[in-house]
mmCIF file of C-alpha atoms and ligand atoms in Angstrom:
data_model
loop_
_atom_site.group_PDB
_atom_site.id
_atom_site.type_symbol
_atom_site.label_atom_id
_atom_site.label_comp_id
_atom_site.label_asym_id
_atom_site.label_seq_id
_atom_site.Cartn_x
_atom_site.Cartn_y
_atom_site.Cartn_z
ATOM 1 C CA MET A 1 3.462 -24.511 -69.311
ATOM 2 C CA THR A 2 0.786 -21.979 -68.340
ATOM 3 C CA GLY A 3 -2.801 -22.052 -69.606
ATOM 4 C CA LYS A 4 -6.488 -22.354 -68.838
ATOM 5 C CA ASP A 5 -7.042 -25.936 -69.961
ATOM 6 C CA LEU A 6 -8.885 -27.849 -67.228
ATOM 7 C CA GLU A 7 -8.627 -31.180 -69.045
ATOM 8 C CA GLN A 8 -4.870 -30.888 -69.239
ATOM 9 C CA ALA A 9 -4.666 -29.933 -65.556
ATOM 10 C CA LYS A 10 -6.863 -32.898 -64.681
ATOM 11 C CA ASN A 11 -4.759 -35.320 -66.725
ATOM 12 C CA PHE A 12 -1.501 -34.234 -65.120
ATOM 13 C CA LEU A 13 -3.006 -34.571 -61.634
ATOM 14 C CA ALA A 14 -4.392 -38.015 -62.486
ATOM 15 C CA ALA A 15 -0.869 -38.980 -63.640
ATOM 16 C CA GLU A 16 0.505 -37.998 -60.193
ATOM 17 C CA GLU A 17 2.165 -34.866 -61.550
ATOM 18 C CA LEU A 18 2.191 -31.336 -60.061
ATOM 19 C CA VAL A 19 -0.200 -28.612 -61.220
ATOM 20 C CA ALA A 20 -0.287 -25.053 -59.874
ATOM 21 C CA ILE A 21 -3.872 -23.983 -59.230
ATOM 22 C CA PRO A 22 -5.450 -20.575 -58.673
ATOM 23 C CA THR A 23 -7.422 -20.069 -55.473
ATOM 24 C CA GLU A 24 -9.028 -16.931 -54.072
ATOM 25 C CA THR A 25 -6.261 -16.698 -51.438
ATOM 26 C CA VAL A 26 -2.956 -17.580 -53.158
ATOM 27 C CA TYR A 27 -1.868 -20.032 -55.868
ATOM 28 C CA GLY A 28 -1.445 -23.626 -54.675
ATOM 29 C CA LEU A 29 0.978 -26.337 -55.771
ATOM 30 C CA ALA A 30 -1.376 -29.289 -56.168
ATOM 31 C CA ALA A 31 -0.967 -33.062 -56.334
ATOM 32 C CA ASN A 32 -3.227 -36.063 -55.770
ATOM 33 C CA ALA A 33 -3.616 -36.087 -51.975
ATOM 34 C CA LEU A 34 -4.203 -39.841 -51.876
ATOM 35 C CA SER A 35 -0.916 -40.672 -53.614
ATOM 36 C CA PRO A 36 2.285 -40.550 -51.536
ATOM 37 C CA VAL A 37 4.291 -40.517 -54.773
ATOM 38 C CA ALA A 38 2.481 -37.417 -56.013
ATOM 39 C CA VAL A 39 2.570 -35.704 -52.616
ATOM 40 C CA SER A 40 6.299 -36.271 -52.202
ATOM 41 C CA LYS A 41 6.861 -34.267 -55.408
ATOM 42 C CA ILE A 42 5.362 -31.217 -53.671
ATOM 43 C CA PHE A 43 7.939 -31.362 -50.876
ATOM 44 C CA THR A 44 10.768 -31.731 -53.379
ATOM 45 C CA ALA A 45 9.620 -28.901 -55.656
ATOM 46 C CA LYS A 46 9.130 -26.465 -52.759
ATOM 47 C CA ASN A 47 12.160 -27.615 -50.839
ATOM 48 C CA ARG A 48 9.756 -27.957 -47.944
ATOM 49 C CA PRO A 49 10.683 -29.808 -44.736
ATOM 50 C CA SER A 50 8.609 -32.965 -44.322
ATOM 51 C CA PHE A 51 7.473 -31.913 -40.830
ATOM 52 C CA ASP A 52 5.279 -29.196 -42.369
ATOM 53 C CA PRO A 53 1.862 -30.669 -43.243
ATOM 54 C CA LEU A 54 -0.254 -29.893 -46.319
ATOM 55 C CA ILE A 55 -3.853 -28.720 -46.701
ATOM 56 C CA VAL A 56 -6.217 -30.966 -48.679
ATOM 57 C CA HIS A 57 -8.602 -29.311 -51.133
ATOM 58 C CA THR A 58 -11.907 -30.415 -52.582
ATOM 59 C CA ASN A 59 -14.964 -28.785 -54.135
ATOM 60 C CA ARG A 60 -17.871 -29.864 -51.893
ATOM 61 C CA TRP A 61 -18.329 -30.248 -48.146
ATOM 62 C CA GLU A 62 -20.334 -33.468 -48.672
ATOM 63 C CA ARG A 63 -17.174 -35.173 -49.970
ATOM 64 C CA VAL A 64 -15.138 -34.433 -46.848
ATOM 65 C CA SER A 65 -16.451 -37.399 -44.831
ATOM 66 C CA ASN A 66 -14.604 -39.670 -47.297
ATOM 67 C CA TRP A 67 -11.338 -38.465 -45.821
ATOM 68 C CA VAL A 68 -12.084 -37.532 -42.198
ATOM 69 C CA LYS A 69 -13.406 -39.659 -39.347
ATOM 70 C CA GLU A 70 -15.664 -37.215 -37.586
ATOM 71 C CA ILE A 71 -16.889 -33.688 -38.053
ATOM 72 C CA PRO A 72 -17.730 -31.643 -34.946
ATOM 73 C CA GLU A 73 -20.942 -29.622 -35.008
ATOM 74 C CA LEU A 74 -18.912 -26.399 -34.904
ATOM 75 C CA ALA A 75 -17.113 -27.455 -38.073
ATOM 76 C CA HIS A 76 -20.426 -27.966 -39.865
ATOM 77 C CA THR A 77 -21.561 -24.532 -38.735
ATOM 78 C CA LEU A 78 -18.360 -22.859 -39.939
ATOM 79 C CA ALA A 79 -18.430 -24.788 -43.202
ATOM 80 C CA SER A 80 -22.017 -23.843 -43.959
ATOM 81 C CA HIS A 81 -21.178 -20.149 -43.566
ATOM 82 C CA PHE A 82 -17.677 -19.826 -44.940
ATOM 83 C CA MET A 83 -17.134 -22.657 -47.402
ATOM 84 C CA PRO A 84 -16.267 -22.555 -50.189
ATOM 85 C CA GLY A 85 -13.955 -19.729 -49.111
ATOM 86 C CA PRO A 86 -10.673 -18.838 -47.391
ATOM 87 C CA LEU A 87 -11.073 -21.179 -44.418
ATOM 88 C CA THR A 88 -9.237 -24.399 -43.485
ATOM 89 C CA LEU A 89 -10.551 -26.777 -40.814
ATOM 90 C CA LEU A 90 -8.339 -29.375 -39.124
ATOM 91 C CA LEU A 91 -10.240 -32.650 -38.754
ATOM 92 C CA PRO A 92 -9.208 -36.204 -37.709
ATOM 93 C CA LYS A 93 -7.998 -37.970 -40.831
ATOM 94 C CA LYS A 94 -8.978 -41.369 -42.110
ATOM 95 C CA GLU A 95 -6.344 -43.951 -43.125
ATOM 96 C CA VAL A 96 -6.702 -43.069 -46.830
ATOM 97 C CA ILE A 97 -4.935 -39.755 -46.268
ATOM 98 C CA PRO A 98 -1.206 -40.608 -46.361
ATOM 99 C CA ASP A 99 0.838 -39.690 -43.276
ATOM 100 C CA LEU A 100 3.105 -37.693 -45.562
ATOM 101 C CA VAL A 101 0.252 -35.207 -46.113
ATOM 102 C CA THR A 102 -0.188 -34.471 -42.397
ATOM 103 C CA ALA A 103 3.473 -34.930 -41.404
ATOM 104 C CA GLY A 104 2.341 -37.782 -39.214
ATOM 105 C CA LEU A 105 -0.225 -35.689 -37.333
ATOM 106 C CA PRO A 106 -3.668 -37.191 -36.664
ATOM 107 C CA LYS A 107 -5.563 -34.250 -38.190
ATOM 108 C CA VAL A 108 -5.764 -33.120 -41.797
ATOM 109 C CA GLY A 109 -6.444 -29.568 -42.983
ATOM 110 C CA ILE A 110 -9.502 -29.413 -45.251
ATOM 111 C CA ARG A 111 -10.257 -26.477 -47.510
ATOM 112 C CA LEU A 112 -12.839 -25.745 -50.220
ATOM 113 C CA PRO A 113 -11.482 -22.983 -52.445
ATOM 114 C CA SER A 114 -14.103 -20.765 -54.060
ATOM 115 C CA HIS A 115 -12.131 -19.823 -57.185
ATOM 116 C CA PRO A 116 -14.456 -20.872 -60.043
ATOM 117 C CA MET A 117 -11.750 -22.412 -62.221
ATOM 118 C CA THR A 118 -10.411 -24.550 -59.387
ATOM 119 C CA GLN A 119 -13.944 -25.460 -58.314
ATOM 120 C CA SER A 120 -14.523 -26.847 -61.821
ATOM 121 C CA LEU A 121 -11.216 -28.689 -61.789
ATOM 122 C CA LEU A 122 -11.847 -30.260 -58.366
ATOM 123 C CA ALA A 123 -15.331 -31.337 -59.480
ATOM 124 C CA LYS A 124 -13.738 -33.359 -62.298
ATOM 125 C CA LEU A 125 -11.398 -35.261 -59.946
ATOM 126 C CA ASP A 126 -12.231 -38.407 -58.017
ATOM 127 C CA PHE A 127 -9.547 -37.544 -55.458
ATOM 128 C CA PRO A 128 -8.789 -34.428 -53.357
ATOM 129 C CA VAL A 129 -5.585 -32.462 -53.940
ATOM 130 C CA ALA A 130 -2.941 -31.562 -51.383
ATOM 131 C CA ALA A 131 -1.690 -28.034 -52.024
ATOM 132 C CA PRO A 132 0.605 -25.696 -50.148
ATOM 133 C CA SER A 133 1.170 -22.188 -51.455
ATOM 134 C CA ALA A 134 3.124 -22.434 -54.732
ATOM 135 C CA ASN A 135 6.338 -20.734 -53.585
ATOM 136 C CA PRO A 136 9.737 -22.019 -52.512
ATOM 137 C CA PHE A 137 9.549 -22.759 -48.760
ATOM 138 C CA GLY A 138 9.751 -19.622 -46.640
ATOM 139 C CA TYR A 139 9.314 -17.143 -49.507
ATOM 140 C CA ILE A 140 6.359 -14.874 -50.295
ATOM 141 C CA SER A 141 3.206 -16.660 -51.505
ATOM 142 C CA PRO A 142 2.263 -16.224 -55.201
ATOM 143 C CA THR A 143 -0.901 -14.346 -56.149
ATOM 144 C CA THR A 144 -0.570 -14.567 -59.950
ATOM 145 C CA ALA A 145 0.345 -17.324 -62.409
ATOM 146 C CA GLU A 146 3.473 -15.319 -63.325
ATOM 147 C CA HIS A 147 4.667 -15.404 -59.719
ATOM 148 C CA VAL A 148 4.466 -19.199 -59.843
ATOM 149 C CA ALA A 149 6.175 -19.422 -63.229
ATOM 150 C CA ASP A 150 9.013 -17.153 -62.052
ATOM 151 C CA GLN A 151 9.997 -19.452 -59.220
ATOM 152 C CA LEU A 152 8.607 -22.919 -59.828
ATOM 153 C CA GLY A 153 8.058 -22.841 -63.591
ATOM 154 C CA GLY A 154 10.555 -25.611 -64.256
ATOM 155 C CA LYS A 155 9.187 -27.832 -61.504
ATOM 156 C CA VAL A 156 5.472 -28.079 -62.304
ATOM 157 C CA SER A 157 3.840 -29.829 -65.247
ATOM 158 C CA TYR A 158 1.184 -27.161 -65.700
ATOM 159 C CA ILE A 159 0.183 -23.780 -64.277
ATOM 160 C CA LEU A 160 -3.553 -23.146 -64.423
ATOM 161 C CA ASP A 161 -3.955 -19.411 -64.923
ATOM 162 C CA GLY A 162 -6.967 -18.048 -63.079
ATOM 163 C CA GLY A 163 -5.835 -14.420 -62.939
ATOM 164 C CA PRO A 164 -4.802 -12.495 -59.823
ATOM 165 C CA CYS A 165 -6.098 -13.886 -56.511
ATOM 166 C CA SER A 166 -9.006 -11.883 -55.105
ATOM 167 C CA VAL A 167 -8.310 -12.272 -51.362
ATOM 168 C CA GLY A 168 -4.506 -12.251 -51.441
ATOM 169 C CA VAL A 169 -3.705 -13.744 -48.021
ATOM 170 C CA GLU A 170 -3.914 -17.443 -47.129
ATOM 171 C CA SER A 171 -6.876 -19.144 -45.507
ATOM 172 C CA THR A 172 -7.736 -18.847 -41.827
ATOM 173 C CA ILE A 173 -6.862 -22.158 -40.140
ATOM 174 C CA ILE A 174 -9.055 -23.502 -37.338
ATOM 175 C CA SER A 175 -8.593 -26.542 -35.140
ATOM 176 C CA PHE A 176 -11.023 -27.990 -32.589
ATOM 177 C CA GLU A 177 -10.074 -29.038 -29.098
ATOM 178 C CA GLU A 178 -12.574 -30.227 -26.513
ATOM 179 C CA GLY A 179 -15.411 -28.823 -28.583
ATOM 180 C CA ARG A 180 -13.837 -25.386 -28.911
ATOM 181 C CA ALA A 181 -12.468 -23.642 -31.971
ATOM 182 C CA ILE A 182 -8.857 -22.443 -31.990
ATOM 183 C CA VAL A 183 -7.458 -20.140 -34.680
ATOM 184 C CA LEU A 184 -3.994 -21.372 -35.705
ATOM 185 C CA ARG A 185 -3.444 -18.920 -38.556
ATOM 186 C CA LYS A 186 -5.170 -15.603 -39.179
ATOM 187 C CA GLY A 187 -6.250 -15.380 -42.784
ATOM 188 C CA GLY A 188 -8.881 -14.511 -45.351
ATOM 189 C CA ILE A 189 -11.865 -14.985 -43.020
ATOM 190 C CA PRO A 190 -11.456 -12.371 -40.283
ATOM 191 C CA VAL A 191 -11.510 -13.635 -36.687
ATOM 192 C CA GLU A 192 -14.371 -11.201 -36.017
ATOM 193 C CA ALA A 193 -16.547 -12.921 -38.632
ATOM 194 C CA ILE A 194 -15.869 -16.277 -37.003
ATOM 195 C CA GLU A 195 -16.620 -14.923 -33.521
ATOM 196 C CA ASN A 196 -19.863 -13.331 -34.728
ATOM 197 C CA LEU A 197 -20.977 -16.781 -35.757
ATOM 198 C CA ILE A 198 -19.716 -19.060 -32.961
ATOM 199 C CA GLY A 199 -18.670 -16.767 -30.107
ATOM 200 C CA PRO A 200 -15.169 -16.058 -28.716
ATOM 201 C CA VAL A 201 -12.320 -18.200 -30.064
ATOM 202 C CA GLN A 202 -8.806 -18.776 -28.792
ATOM 203 C CA LEU A 203 -5.829 -17.581 -30.858
ATOM 204 C CA LYS A 204 -2.651 -19.620 -30.808
ATOM 205 C CA ALA A 205 0.655 -17.770 -31.132
ATOM 206 C CA HIS A 206 3.296 -18.949 -33.592
ATOM 207 C CA SER A 207 6.153 -21.193 -32.681
ATOM 208 C CA THR A 208 9.671 -20.694 -33.941
ATOM 209 C CA SER A 209 10.485 -24.154 -35.235
ATOM 210 C CA ASN A 210 8.527 -26.630 -33.164
ATOM 211 C CA PRO A 211 7.464 -29.570 -35.341
ATOM 212 C CA GLN A 212 4.610 -30.161 -32.870
ATOM 213 C CA ALA A 213 3.070 -26.904 -34.003
ATOM 214 C CA PRO A 214 3.883 -26.682 -37.687
ATOM 215 C CA GLY A 215 2.205 -24.118 -39.882
ATOM 216 C CA MET A 216 3.057 -21.383 -37.487
ATOM 217 C CA LEU A 217 6.729 -20.878 -38.140
ATOM 218 C CA LYS A 218 7.664 -17.425 -36.999
ATOM 219 C CA SER A 219 9.864 -16.520 -39.962
ATOM 220 C CA HIS A 220 7.998 -16.991 -43.217
ATOM 221 C CA TYR A 221 6.732 -15.049 -46.213
ATOM 222 C CA ALA A 222 10.111 -13.356 -46.194
ATOM 223 C CA PRO A 223 11.599 -11.235 -48.979
ATOM 224 C CA LYS A 224 15.356 -11.430 -49.595
ATOM 225 C CA VAL A 225 15.867 -7.704 -49.052
ATOM 226 C CA PRO A 226 15.960 -6.899 -45.284
ATOM 227 C CA PHE A 227 12.433 -6.114 -44.135
ATOM 228 C CA LEU A 228 11.651 -3.914 -41.131
ATOM 229 C CA LEU A 229 8.263 -3.323 -39.548
ATOM 230 C CA GLY A 230 7.371 -0.447 -37.242
ATOM 231 C CA ASN A 231 6.860 3.281 -37.119
ATOM 232 C CA LEU A 232 7.807 4.590 -40.582
ATOM 233 C CA THR A 233 8.978 7.998 -39.420
ATOM 234 C CA GLU A 234 11.362 6.421 -36.921
ATOM 235 C CA LEU A 235 12.507 3.722 -39.336
ATOM 236 C CA LEU A 236 13.189 6.272 -42.088
ATOM 237 C CA ASP A 237 15.371 8.168 -39.686
ATOM 238 C CA GLN A 238 17.168 5.047 -38.535
ATOM 239 C CA GLU A 239 17.850 3.797 -42.078
ATOM 240 C CA LYS A 240 18.786 7.121 -43.671
ATOM 241 C CA GLY A 241 21.458 6.988 -46.349
ATOM 242 C CA LYS A 242 20.106 3.680 -47.698
ATOM 243 C CA ARG A 243 17.988 2.948 -50.747
ATOM 244 C CA ILE A 244 14.634 2.486 -49.090
ATOM 245 C CA GLY A 245 11.390 0.876 -50.216
ATOM 246 C CA ILE A 246 8.213 1.743 -48.349
ATOM 247 C CA LEU A 247 5.128 -0.399 -47.962
ATOM 248 C CA SER A 248 2.306 1.562 -46.393
ATOM 249 C CA PHE A 249 -1.444 1.397 -45.980
ATOM 250 C CA GLN A 250 -2.876 4.766 -47.028
ATOM 251 C CA GLN A 251 -0.432 7.571 -46.561
ATOM 252 C CA LYS A 252 2.277 8.723 -48.964
ATOM 253 C CA ARG A 253 5.598 9.710 -47.284
ATOM 254 C CA SER A 254 8.173 12.062 -48.619
ATOM 255 C CA HIS A 255 11.800 11.507 -47.735
ATOM 256 C CA GLU A 256 14.919 11.844 -49.862
ATOM 257 C CA ASN A 257 15.950 8.202 -49.346
ATOM 258 C CA ILE A 258 12.711 6.698 -50.583
ATOM 259 C CA THR A 259 13.522 4.931 -53.842
ATOM 260 C CA HIS A 260 10.190 3.225 -54.205
ATOM 261 C CA GLN A 261 6.884 3.436 -52.418
ATOM 262 C CA VAL A 262 3.748 1.279 -52.552
ATOM 263 C CA ILE A 263 0.563 2.522 -50.948
ATOM 264 C CA LEU A 264 -1.638 -0.539 -50.657
ATOM 265 C CA SER A 265 -4.975 1.230 -50.367
ATOM 266 C CA PRO A 266 -5.194 5.026 -50.513
ATOM 267 C CA ASP A 267 -8.893 4.704 -49.570
ATOM 268 C CA GLY A 268 -8.101 2.669 -46.460
ATOM 269 C CA ASN A 269 -9.724 -0.542 -47.680
ATOM 270 C CA LEU A 270 -8.164 -3.539 -45.882
ATOM 271 C CA ALA A 271 -9.476 -6.050 -48.448
ATOM 272 C CA GLU A 272 -7.744 -4.120 -51.225
ATOM 273 C CA ALA A 273 -4.550 -3.920 -49.164
ATOM 274 C CA ALA A 274 -4.589 -7.688 -48.521
ATOM 275 C CA GLN A 275 -5.198 -8.391 -52.196
ATOM 276 C CA ARG A 276 -2.147 -6.360 -53.230
ATOM 277 C CA LEU A 277 0.202 -7.190 -50.337
ATOM 278 C CA PHE A 278 2.249 -10.136 -51.630
ATOM 279 C CA ALA A 279 2.612 -8.780 -55.175
ATOM 280 C CA ALA A 280 3.938 -5.518 -53.712
ATOM 281 C CA MET A 281 6.441 -7.364 -51.507
ATOM 282 C CA ARG A 282 7.679 -9.381 -54.488
ATOM 283 C CA GLU A 283 7.935 -6.325 -56.697
ATOM 284 C CA MET A 284 10.067 -4.500 -54.141
ATOM 285 C CA ASP A 285 12.186 -7.565 -53.525
ATOM 286 C CA GLN A 286 13.216 -7.446 -57.197
ATOM 287 C CA MET A 287 14.269 -3.803 -57.072
ATOM 288 C CA ASP A 288 17.698 -2.631 -56.138
ATOM 289 C CA LEU A 289 16.859 -1.697 -52.542
ATOM 290 C CA ASP A 290 18.875 -1.897 -49.314
ATOM 291 C CA VAL A 291 15.866 -2.236 -47.066
ATOM 292 C CA ILE A 292 12.060 -2.421 -47.172
ATOM 293 C CA LEU A 293 10.169 -0.590 -44.449
ATOM 294 C CA ALA A 294 6.561 -1.389 -43.586
ATOM 295 C CA GLU A 295 4.086 -0.110 -41.048
ATOM 296 C CA TYR A 296 1.545 -1.941 -38.881
ATOM 297 C CA PHE A 297 -2.006 -2.020 -40.201
ATOM 298 C CA PRO A 298 -5.098 -1.499 -38.051
ATOM 299 C CA GLU A 299 -5.430 -4.644 -35.903
ATOM 300 C CA GLU A 300 -8.961 -5.431 -37.111
ATOM 301 C CA GLY A 301 -10.594 -7.517 -39.827
ATOM 302 C CA LEU A 302 -8.146 -8.460 -42.580
ATOM 303 C CA GLY A 303 -5.644 -6.070 -40.987
ATOM 304 C CA ARG A 304 -4.891 -8.822 -38.461
ATOM 305 C CA ALA A 305 -3.875 -11.268 -41.200
ATOM 306 C CA ILE A 306 -1.827 -8.534 -42.899
ATOM 307 C CA ASN A 307 0.014 -7.727 -39.646
ATOM 308 C CA ASP A 308 0.679 -11.422 -39.111
ATOM 309 C CA ARG A 309 2.304 -11.740 -42.568
ATOM 310 C CA LEU A 310 4.299 -8.525 -42.137
ATOM 311 C CA SER A 311 5.622 -9.678 -38.747
ATOM 312 C CA ARG A 312 6.718 -13.008 -40.164
ATOM 313 C CA ALA A 313 8.357 -11.314 -43.137
ATOM 314 C CA ALA A 314 10.260 -9.152 -40.660
ATOM 315 C CA ALA A 315 11.214 -12.029 -38.323
ATOM 316 C CA LYS A 316 14.746 -13.371 -38.637
HETATM 317 O O1 LIG B 401 -5.029 -20.335 -48.504
HETATM 318 C C1 LIG B 401 -4.369 -21.340 -48.262
HETATM 319 O O2 LIG B 401 -4.505 -22.003 -47.231
HETATM 320 C C2 LIG B 401 -3.357 -21.796 -49.326
HETATM 321 C C3 LIG B 401 -4.107 -22.214 -50.579
HETATM 322 C C4 LIG B 401 -3.198 -22.767 -51.639
HETATM 323 O O3 LIG B 401 -5.105 -23.139 -50.223
HETATM 324 N N1 LIG B 401 -2.550 -22.858 -48.822
HETATM 325 C C5 LIG B 401 -1.573 -22.666 -47.908
HETATM 326 O O4 LIG B 401 -0.847 -23.816 -47.639
HETATM 327 O O5 LIG B 401 -1.370 -21.591 -47.392
HETATM 328 P P1 LIG B 401 0.572 -23.752 -46.906
HETATM 329 O O6 LIG B 401 1.033 -25.169 -46.884
HETATM 330 O O7 LIG B 401 1.428 -22.770 -47.565
HETATM 331 O O8 LIG B 401 0.198 -23.312 -45.471
HETATM 332 C C6 LIG B 401 -0.625 -24.151 -44.710
HETATM 333 C C7 LIG B 401 -0.195 -24.181 -43.283
HETATM 334 C C8 LIG B 401 1.176 -24.798 -43.176
HETATM 335 O O9 LIG B 401 2.056 -23.901 -42.578
HETATM 336 C C9 LIG B 401 0.939 -26.049 -42.364
HETATM 337 O O10 LIG B 401 1.958 -26.276 -41.441
HETATM 338 C C10 LIG B 401 -0.389 -25.829 -41.690
HETATM 339 O O11 LIG B 401 -1.099 -25.003 -42.569
HETATM 340 N N2 LIG B 401 -1.092 -27.089 -41.561
HETATM 341 C C11 LIG B 401 -1.578 -27.868 -42.542
HETATM 342 N N3 LIG B 401 -2.078 -29.008 -42.057
HETATM 343 C C12 LIG B 401 -1.909 -28.956 -40.715
HETATM 344 C C13 LIG B 401 -2.183 -29.852 -39.640
HETATM 345 N N4 LIG B 401 -2.734 -31.045 -39.852
HETATM 346 N N5 LIG B 401 -1.866 -29.452 -38.389
HETATM 347 C C14 LIG B 401 -1.278 -28.261 -38.161
HETATM 348 N N6 LIG B 401 -0.979 -27.376 -39.135
HETATM 349 C C15 LIG B 401 -1.283 -27.714 -40.396
HETATM 350 MG MG1 LIG B 402 2.759 -21.308 -47.565
#
């Protein structure tokens, strides 16, 4: 069932059931983070391997010390500037966070979503919620309630409809090692914004399947239609004769084989492109296409998160 009833969402969560929640990045598949029974339902519904840990969500930074042992100064600084917002910080977990949530790892991902509806919901709860993106494992993340209903409708008790997500790519994930910040996933807070605040940070590359470095699986966010990333002129030539879908930043292409074309931001606005990215990939995946071709975005600001998602969609 889909709706805007916060009380109903709260009651399902309190009863250890699954509720899809809107966030500014993507929709999440939420369950009581302190209940292993509730959390295990997330893994089942998503068909997610248990070595892939979940992010824990709450509404206020002051609550976080209930669930983590210590908070480095850098984390406080980042939190005071970017939370609530599209940022996740990995912090050493207390016992109360079940091992299932972190896949046995000592740190738990903490995020404060800024979406007003989810803020209100989280404020009503006396527990935090664990929530991965509300898509079957490995598929494109959902940015509307309909996306969730299409794929997980039968597996969640309630879908809280908060409209289309405003950021459109997942949160930036940061870990701390020896007092330094490390970016594990590029996301809704650009690396430049983080570096302006705390100085240069290290970026960690993705792994292919290493359970020691989950969250960075190389192939992810992948449509079912073959997805190629590169120079569009060359790719169009290479794939000629096929029914082609094009995903581009600003420029419209003309070519006889183009069946469908999405220009993410004719004005060259990376925030607009990020906001529309996943919906465009889903839309094309449902069309009768042989291949989807995409180009690299400028490697700056949100363009870095977009390129990361495009590369993973293209990875096989
Ligand atoms: O924007 C977001 O972060 C969204 C919304 C719903 O909050 N959530 C999201 O969750 O993208 P998910 O599970 O789809 O992606 C989170 C990634 C996972 O790939 C996971 O492996 C990694 O974060 N992760 C979570 N906790 C971790 C931990 N303790 N150590 C290493 N990686 C972690
Ligand atoms: Mg995900």
